[in-house]
PDB file of C-alpha atoms in Angstrom:
ATOM      1  CA  UNK A   1      36.823  70.578 114.210  1.00 52.00           C
ATOM      2  CA  UNK A   2      33.839  68.435 113.346  1.00 79.00           C
ATOM      3  CA  UNK A   3      32.865  70.228 110.158  1.00 93.00           C
ATOM      4  CA  UNK A   4      34.428  71.694 107.047  1.00 96.00           C
ATOM      5  CA  UNK A   5      36.362  74.821 107.912  1.00 97.00           C
ATOM      6  CA  UNK A   6      37.081  77.641 105.488  1.00 98.00           C
ATOM      7  CA  UNK A   7      39.221  80.716 105.850  1.00 97.00           C
ATOM      8  CA  UNK A   8      39.081  83.595 105.648  1.00 97.00           C
ATOM      9  CA  UNK A   9      35.339  84.016 106.123  1.00 97.00           C
ATOM     10  CA  UNK A  10      35.472  87.326 104.298  1.00 97.00           C
ATOM     11  CA  UNK A  11      38.025  88.753 101.900  1.00 97.00           C
ATOM     12  CA  UNK A  12      38.028  92.182 100.296  1.00 97.00           C
ATOM     13  CA  UNK A  13      40.704  92.913  97.749  1.00 96.00           C
ATOM     14  CA  UNK A  14      41.447  95.211  94.865  1.00 96.00           C
ATOM     15  CA  UNK A  15      40.990  94.217  91.268  1.00 97.00           C
ATOM     16  CA  UNK A  16      44.140  92.658  89.868  1.00 97.00           C
ATOM     17  CA  UNK A  17      45.372  91.194  93.157  1.00 97.00           C
ATOM     18  CA  UNK A  18      45.786  87.471  93.763  1.00 98.00           C
ATOM     19  CA  UNK A  19      43.797  85.748  96.513  1.00 98.00           C
ATOM     20  CA  UNK A  20      44.159  82.396  98.211  1.00 98.00           C
ATOM     21  CA  UNK A  21      41.267  80.669  99.922  1.00 98.00           C
ATOM     22  CA  UNK A  22      41.695  77.756 102.295  1.00 97.00           C
ATOM     23  CA  UNK A  23      39.575  74.710 103.062  1.00 97.00           C
ATOM     24  CA  UNK A  24      40.047  72.149 105.839  1.00 96.00           C
ATOM     25  CA  UNK A  25      37.825  69.159 105.071  1.00 95.00           C
ATOM     26  CA  UNK A  26      36.310  66.772 107.568  1.00 94.00           C
ATOM     27  CA  UNK A  27      38.970  64.361 108.759  1.00 91.00           C
ATOM     28  CA  UNK A  28      38.913  61.137 106.770  1.00 88.00           C
ATOM     29  CA  UNK A  29      36.957  62.541 103.841  1.00 90.00           C
ATOM     30  CA  UNK A  30      38.704  61.585 100.636  1.00 89.00           C
ATOM     31  CA  UNK A  31      36.692  63.776  98.274  1.00 90.00           C
ATOM     32  CA  UNK A  32      36.870  67.570  98.318  1.00 93.00           C
ATOM     33  CA  UNK A  33      34.916  70.003  96.166  1.00 94.00           C
ATOM     34  CA  UNK A  34      35.011  73.719  95.449  1.00 96.00           C
ATOM     35  CA  UNK A  35      31.908  75.615  94.340  1.00 96.00           C
ATOM     36  CA  UNK A  36      31.169  79.241  93.585  1.00 96.00           C
ATOM     37  CA  UNK A  37      27.879  80.881  94.555  1.00 94.00           C
ATOM     38  CA  UNK A  38      26.970  84.256  93.159  1.00 91.00           C
ATOM     39  CA  UNK A  39      24.437  86.361  95.013  1.00 86.00           C
ATOM     40  CA  UNK A  40      20.964  84.862  94.887  1.00 81.00           C
ATOM     41  CA  UNK A  41      22.041  81.957  92.734  1.00 84.00           C
ATOM     42  CA  UNK A  42      22.753  78.281  93.036  1.00 86.00           C
ATOM     43  CA  UNK A  43      26.132  76.645  93.373  1.00 92.00           C
ATOM     44  CA  UNK A  44      28.481  76.408  90.425  1.00 92.00           C
ATOM     45  CA  UNK A  45      30.957  73.532  90.440  1.00 92.00           C
ATOM     46  CA  UNK A  46      34.620  74.493  90.091  1.00 95.00           C
ATOM     47  CA  UNK A  47      36.900  71.542  90.876  1.00 94.00           C
ATOM     48  CA  UNK A  48      37.065  68.344  92.872  1.00 90.00           C
ATOM     49  CA  UNK A  49      39.784  66.135  94.328  1.00 92.00           C
ATOM     50  CA  UNK A  50      39.525  62.433  95.096  1.00 88.00           C
ATOM     51  CA  UNK A  51      42.454  60.926  96.951  1.00 83.00           C
ATOM     52  CA  UNK A  52      45.571  60.847  94.810  1.00 83.00           C
ATOM     53  CA  UNK A  53      43.688  60.853  91.501  1.00 86.00           C
ATOM     54  CA  UNK A  54      44.068  63.712  89.049  1.00 88.00           C
ATOM     55  CA  UNK A  55      41.598  66.459  90.001  1.00 91.00           C
ATOM     56  CA  UNK A  56      38.559  67.200  87.865  1.00 90.00           C
ATOM     57  CA  UNK A  57      39.126  70.805  86.828  1.00 92.00           C
ATOM     58  CA  UNK A  58      36.285  70.949  84.325  1.00 90.00           C
ATOM     59  CA  UNK A  59      34.399  73.668  86.195  1.00 92.00           C
ATOM     60  CA  UNK A  60      37.200  76.213  86.514  1.00 96.00           C
ATOM     61  CA  UNK A  61      36.027  79.319  84.610  1.00 95.00           C
ATOM     62  CA  UNK A  62      39.444  80.499  83.439  1.00 95.00           C
ATOM     63  CA  UNK A  63      43.159  79.847  83.783  1.00 96.00           C
ATOM     64  CA  UNK A  64      43.246  82.480  86.526  1.00 98.00           C
ATOM     65  CA  UNK A  65      41.700  79.877  88.802  1.00 98.00           C
ATOM     66  CA  UNK A  66      43.705  77.003  90.249  1.00 97.00           C
ATOM     67  CA  UNK A  67      43.497  74.719  93.252  1.00 97.00           C
ATOM     68  CA  UNK A  68      45.796  72.397  95.112  1.00 95.00           C
ATOM     69  CA  UNK A  69      45.288  69.700  97.680  1.00 94.00           C
ATOM     70  CA  UNK A  70      47.908  67.885  99.690  1.00 85.00           C
ATOM     71  CA  UNK A  71      46.911  64.256 100.111  1.00 80.00           C
ATOM     72  CA  UNK A  72      43.537  64.091 101.831  1.00 80.00           C
ATOM     73  CA  UNK A  73      43.936  67.267 103.831  1.00 89.00           C
ATOM     74  CA  UNK A  74      43.882  70.991 103.267  1.00 95.00           C
ATOM     75  CA  UNK A  75      43.037  72.514  99.903  1.00 97.00           C
ATOM     76  CA  UNK A  76      43.697  76.010  98.614  1.00 97.00           C
ATOM     77  CA  UNK A  77      41.867  77.776  95.810  1.00 98.00           C
ATOM     78  CA  UNK A  78      43.885  80.543  94.159  1.00 98.00           C
ATOM     79  CA  UNK A  79      42.487  83.263  91.953  1.00 98.00           C
ATOM     80  CA  UNK A  80      45.079  85.316  90.117  1.00 98.00           C
ATOM     81  CA  UNK A  81      44.571  88.837  88.788  1.00 98.00           C
ATOM     82  CA  UNK A  82      41.113  89.049  90.309  1.00 98.00           C
ATOM     83  CA  UNK A  83      38.275  90.665  88.392  1.00 97.00           C
ATOM     84  CA  UNK A  84      35.056  92.151  89.717  1.00 96.00           C
ATOM     85  CA  UNK A  85      33.067  89.233  88.318  1.00 95.00           C
ATOM     86  CA  UNK A  86      35.002  86.969  90.691  1.00 97.00           C
ATOM     87  CA  UNK A  87      33.029  88.461  93.589  1.00 97.00           C
ATOM     88  CA  UNK A  88      31.044  85.593  95.092  1.00 97.00           C
ATOM     89  CA  UNK A  89      30.954  83.157  97.965  1.00 97.00           C
ATOM     90  CA  UNK A  90      33.380  80.283  97.476  1.00 98.00           C
ATOM     91  CA  UNK A  91      32.194  77.114  99.143  1.00 97.00           C
ATOM     92  CA  UNK A  92      34.145  73.993  99.925  1.00 97.00           C
ATOM     93  CA  UNK A  93      32.608  70.585 100.582  1.00 95.00           C
ATOM     94  CA  UNK A  94      33.941  67.169 101.469  1.00 93.00           C
ATOM     95  CA  UNK A  95      32.524  63.675 101.452  1.00 90.00           C
ATOM     96  CA  UNK A  96      33.755  60.249 102.560  1.00 87.00           C
ATOM     97  CA  UNK A  97      33.930  58.891  99.014  1.00 72.00           C
ATOM     98  CA  UNK A  98      32.933  60.003  95.547  1.00 58.00           C
ATOM     99  CA  UNK A  99      30.053  57.544  95.459  1.00 66.00           C
ATOM    100  CA  UNK A 100      26.589  58.262  96.771  1.00 72.00           C
ATOM    101  CA  UNK A 101      27.384  60.063  99.983  1.00 80.00           C
ATOM    102  CA  UNK A 102      26.213  63.593 100.784  1.00 87.00           C
ATOM    103  CA  UNK A 103      28.699  66.407 100.583  1.00 90.00           C
ATOM    104  CA  UNK A 104      29.164  68.457 103.727  1.00 93.00           C
ATOM    105  CA  UNK A 105      29.790  72.149 103.219  1.00 96.00           C
ATOM    106  CA  UNK A 106      31.738  74.825 105.011  1.00 97.00           C
ATOM    107  CA  UNK A 107      30.283  78.295 105.464  1.00 97.00           C
ATOM    108  CA  UNK A 108      32.327  79.669 102.594  1.00 97.00           C
ATOM    109  CA  UNK A 109      34.576  82.627 101.928  1.00 98.00           C
ATOM    110  CA  UNK A 110      32.792  85.769 100.826  1.00 97.00           C
ATOM    111  CA  UNK A 111      35.090  87.407  98.266  1.00 98.00           C
ATOM    112  CA  UNK A 112      34.564  91.011  97.262  1.00 97.00           C
ATOM    113  CA  UNK A 113      36.632  92.576  94.498  1.00 97.00           C
ATOM    114  CA  UNK A 114      36.735  96.358  94.536  1.00 94.00           C
TER     115      UNK A 114
ATOM    116  CA  UNK B   1      25.994  69.644  81.900  1.00 34.00           C
ATOM    117  CA  UNK B   2      22.245  69.362  82.160  1.00 36.00           C
ATOM    118  CA  UNK B   3      20.471  71.641  84.562  1.00 45.00           C
ATOM    119  CA  UNK B   4      18.293  71.134  87.568  1.00 57.00           C
ATOM    120  CA  UNK B   5      15.519  73.645  88.001  1.00 52.00           C
ATOM    121  CA  UNK B   6      12.937  74.560  90.567  1.00 43.00           C
ATOM    122  CA  UNK B   7       9.294  75.304  89.817  1.00 46.00           C
ATOM    123  CA  UNK B   8       8.830  78.043  92.424  1.00 47.00           C
ATOM    124  CA  UNK B   9      11.469  80.592  93.358  1.00 85.00           C
ATOM    125  CA  UNK B  10       9.581  81.663  96.523  1.00 91.00           C
ATOM    126  CA  UNK B  11       7.188  79.943  98.858  1.00 93.00           C
ATOM    127  CA  UNK B  12       5.394  81.382 101.879  1.00 95.00           C
ATOM    128  CA  UNK B  13       3.600  79.130 104.344  1.00 96.00           C
ATOM    129  CA  UNK B  14       1.897  79.584 107.668  1.00 97.00           C
ATOM    130  CA  UNK B  15       3.658  78.205 110.711  1.00 97.00           C
ATOM    131  CA  UNK B  16       2.361  74.723 111.397  1.00 97.00           C
ATOM    132  CA  UNK B  17       1.323  74.039 107.817  1.00 97.00           C
ATOM    133  CA  UNK B  18       3.088  71.563 105.563  1.00 97.00           C
ATOM    134  CA  UNK B  19       5.470  72.830 102.875  1.00 96.00           C
ATOM    135  CA  UNK B  20       6.156  71.274  99.508  1.00 96.00           C
ATOM    136  CA  UNK B  21       9.143  72.381  97.455  1.00 96.00           C
ATOM    137  CA  UNK B  22       9.419  71.045  93.928  1.00 94.00           C
ATOM    138  CA  UNK B  23      12.336  70.416  91.637  1.00 93.00           C
ATOM    139  CA  UNK B  24      12.562  69.277  88.021  1.00 93.00           C
ATOM    140  CA  UNK B  25      15.679  67.628  86.674  1.00 89.00           C
ATOM    141  CA  UNK B  26      16.576  66.884  83.098  1.00 81.00           C
ATOM    142  CA  UNK B  27      19.481  64.441  83.276  1.00 87.00           C
ATOM    143  CA  UNK B  28      18.036  60.950  83.020  1.00 87.00           C
ATOM    144  CA  UNK B  29      21.469  59.549  83.953  1.00 86.00           C
ATOM    145  CA  UNK B  30      21.263  61.061  87.452  1.00 89.00           C
ATOM    146  CA  UNK B  31      21.042  58.389  90.124  1.00 89.00           C
ATOM    147  CA  UNK B  32      21.438  60.332  93.358  1.00 91.00           C
ATOM    148  CA  UNK B  33      19.585  63.386  94.619  1.00 94.00           C
ATOM    149  CA  UNK B  34      20.036  65.589  97.646  1.00 94.00           C
ATOM    150  CA  UNK B  35      18.135  68.402  99.291  1.00 96.00           C
ATOM    151  CA  UNK B  36      20.074  71.118 101.047  1.00 96.00           C
ATOM    152  CA  UNK B  37      18.955  73.990 103.259  1.00 97.00           C
ATOM    153  CA  UNK B  38      20.923  77.212 103.204  1.00 95.00           C
ATOM    154  CA  UNK B  39      20.472  79.957 105.771  1.00 94.00           C
ATOM    155  CA  UNK B  40      21.802  83.435 105.211  1.00 91.00           C
ATOM    156  CA  UNK B  41      25.586  83.593 105.551  1.00 91.00           C
ATOM    157  CA  UNK B  42      25.912  79.847 105.962  1.00 94.00           C
ATOM    158  CA  UNK B  43      26.912  76.975 103.746  1.00 95.00           C
ATOM    159  CA  UNK B  44      24.325  74.483 102.482  1.00 95.00           C
ATOM    160  CA  UNK B  45      23.214  72.025 105.141  1.00 96.00           C
ATOM    161  CA  UNK B  46      22.350  68.458 104.171  1.00 95.00           C
ATOM    162  CA  UNK B  47      18.694  67.593 104.783  1.00 96.00           C
ATOM    163  CA  UNK B  48      17.945  64.314 103.069  1.00 97.00           C
ATOM    164  CA  UNK B  49      19.031  62.271 100.073  1.00 95.00           C
ATOM    165  CA  UNK B  50      17.513  59.625  97.864  1.00 95.00           C
ATOM    166  CA  UNK B  51      18.880  57.145  95.377  1.00 92.00           C
ATOM    167  CA  UNK B  52      17.222  56.484  92.071  1.00 92.00           C
ATOM    168  CA  UNK B  53      16.189  52.962  93.083  1.00 93.00           C
ATOM    169  CA  UNK B  54      13.784  54.507  95.603  1.00 95.00           C
ATOM    170  CA  UNK B  55      10.722  56.708  95.146  1.00 96.00           C
ATOM    171  CA  UNK B  56      10.260  57.904  98.722  1.00 97.00           C
ATOM    172  CA  UNK B  57      12.395  58.459 101.748  1.00 97.00           C
ATOM    173  CA  UNK B  58      11.444  59.920 105.105  1.00 97.00           C
ATOM    174  CA  UNK B  59      13.461  61.751 107.701  1.00 95.00           C
ATOM    175  CA  UNK B  60      12.552  63.770 110.728  1.00 93.00           C
ATOM    176  CA  UNK B  61       9.652  66.008 109.584  1.00 96.00           C
ATOM    177  CA  UNK B  62      10.888  65.759 105.996  1.00 98.00           C
ATOM    178  CA  UNK B  63      10.003  63.472 103.119  1.00 98.00           C
ATOM    179  CA  UNK B  64      11.584  63.355  99.691  1.00 98.00           C
ATOM    180  CA  UNK B  65       9.649  61.977  96.747  1.00 98.00           C
ATOM    181  CA  UNK B  66      11.249  60.983  93.464  1.00 97.00           C
ATOM    182  CA  UNK B  67       9.297  60.462  90.270  1.00 96.00           C
ATOM    183  CA  UNK B  68      11.717  59.242  87.633  1.00 93.00           C
ATOM    184  CA  UNK B  69       9.023  59.013  84.969  1.00 93.00           C
ATOM    185  CA  UNK B  70       8.578  62.769  84.871  1.00 94.00           C
ATOM    186  CA  UNK B  71      12.005  63.610  86.356  1.00 93.00           C
ATOM    187  CA  UNK B  72      10.532  65.343  89.377  1.00 95.00           C
ATOM    188  CA  UNK B  73      11.763  65.630  92.941  1.00 96.00           C
ATOM    189  CA  UNK B  74       9.937  67.147  95.882  1.00 97.00           C
ATOM    190  CA  UNK B  75      10.688  67.961  99.487  1.00 97.00           C
ATOM    191  CA  UNK B  76       7.863  67.920 101.982  1.00 98.00           C
ATOM    192  CA  UNK B  77       8.299  69.561 105.360  1.00 98.00           C
ATOM    193  CA  UNK B  78       5.698  68.707 107.968  1.00 97.00           C
ATOM    194  CA  UNK B  79       4.490  71.244 110.534  1.00 97.00           C
ATOM    195  CA  UNK B  80       6.711  73.998 109.169  1.00 97.00           C
ATOM    196  CA  UNK B  81       8.477  76.043 111.831  1.00 96.00           C
ATOM    197  CA  UNK B  82      10.059  79.528 111.728  1.00 96.00           C
ATOM    198  CA  UNK B  83      13.481  77.890 111.799  1.00 96.00           C
ATOM    199  CA  UNK B  84      12.672  76.265 108.473  1.00 97.00           C
ATOM    200  CA  UNK B  85      12.851  79.642 106.728  1.00 97.00           C
ATOM    201  CA  UNK B  86      15.791  79.386 104.329  1.00 96.00           C
ATOM    202  CA  UNK B  87      16.675  78.733 100.713  1.00 95.00           C
ATOM    203  CA  UNK B  88      16.263  75.113  99.680  1.00 96.00           C
ATOM    204  CA  UNK B  89      18.311  73.588  96.886  1.00 94.00           C
ATOM    205  CA  UNK B  90      17.897  70.304  95.148  1.00 94.00           C
ATOM    206  CA  UNK B  91      20.994  68.743  93.641  1.00 93.00           C
ATOM    207  CA  UNK B  92      21.610  65.774  91.404  1.00 91.00           C
ATOM    208  CA  UNK B  93      24.581  63.609  90.616  1.00 88.00           C
ATOM    209  CA  UNK B  94      25.074  61.771  87.380  1.00 78.00           C
ATOM    210  CA  UNK B  95      25.434  58.055  87.754  1.00 66.00           C
ATOM    211  CA  UNK B  96      28.245  57.481  85.296  1.00 59.00           C
ATOM    212  CA  UNK B  97      31.320  59.127  83.904  1.00 51.00           C
ATOM    213  CA  UNK B  98      34.016  61.044  85.650  1.00 47.00           C
ATOM    214  CA  UNK B  99      31.869  64.040  86.562  1.00 50.00           C
ATOM    215  CA  UNK B 100      30.772  63.210  90.088  1.00 66.00           C
ATOM    216  CA  UNK B 101      30.104  66.712  91.289  1.00 74.00           C
ATOM    217  CA  UNK B 102      26.626  67.850  92.220  1.00 84.00           C
ATOM    218  CA  UNK B 103      24.541  69.966  89.871  1.00 88.00           C
ATOM    219  CA  UNK B 104      22.416  72.410  91.833  1.00 89.00           C
ATOM    220  CA  UNK B 105      19.152  74.103  91.041  1.00 86.00           C
ATOM    221  CA  UNK B 106      18.703  77.824  91.577  1.00 83.00           C
ATOM    222  CA  UNK B 107      16.931  77.450  94.918  1.00 90.00           C
ATOM    223  CA  UNK B 108      13.548  78.189  96.488  1.00 93.00           C
ATOM    224  CA  UNK B 109      13.183  80.745  99.254  1.00 94.00           C
ATOM    225  CA  UNK B 110      10.877  79.366 101.941  1.00 96.00           C
ATOM    226  CA  UNK B 111       9.368  81.936 104.290  1.00 96.00           C
ATOM    227  CA  UNK B 112       7.397  80.774 107.302  1.00 96.00           C
ATOM    228  CA  UNK B 113       4.747  83.254 108.379  1.00 94.00           C
ATOM    229  CA  UNK B 114       3.752  83.564 112.064  1.00 88.00           C
TER     230      UNK B 114
END
């Protein structure tokens, strides 16, 4: 597709379960970002990948959160032992480079923890 | 990191009027700024960006103004239309260091009245 694609669009799970969220960036974009957006709030940076460099994990809120990316393609964000405070929309963005280029966002995965 | 904030959380304008959305930033090292529009259930959509070596940039019906002296950013929308109703976020990127993610403000809800 032409844009950033995220799946699933919605995910409801029980507290304590693990979840895996997927992001397909725009083809050719070397940089990929994950953000979290709580209801009515701005975006909170989680992690970014740039090519084969070590990812910047400085925004991950706890060791329950991890993310992987294979080369310059798909990325997965995993949340282990989910808690109710993990309920949010998880947004993925990609950009051509890490320099001054706008990030293009997917429509996110709305995660609800029961 | 340093925060980006918005002066007005909500803004209502009459259809056809011009809208001005303001944003204050505090990180003097930021060298790149972006405005995004987010509609309900969607990811942020890129509107316009500006680099710190500029003080004004125009797009289609939108203008971004940057005042580095007072660390202020604004988005002007000409002849506001109902389709402009959304939450608008400003975002900044620091010009140095390894942290190249965007820092977002909390957003302004723009409502266009008929």
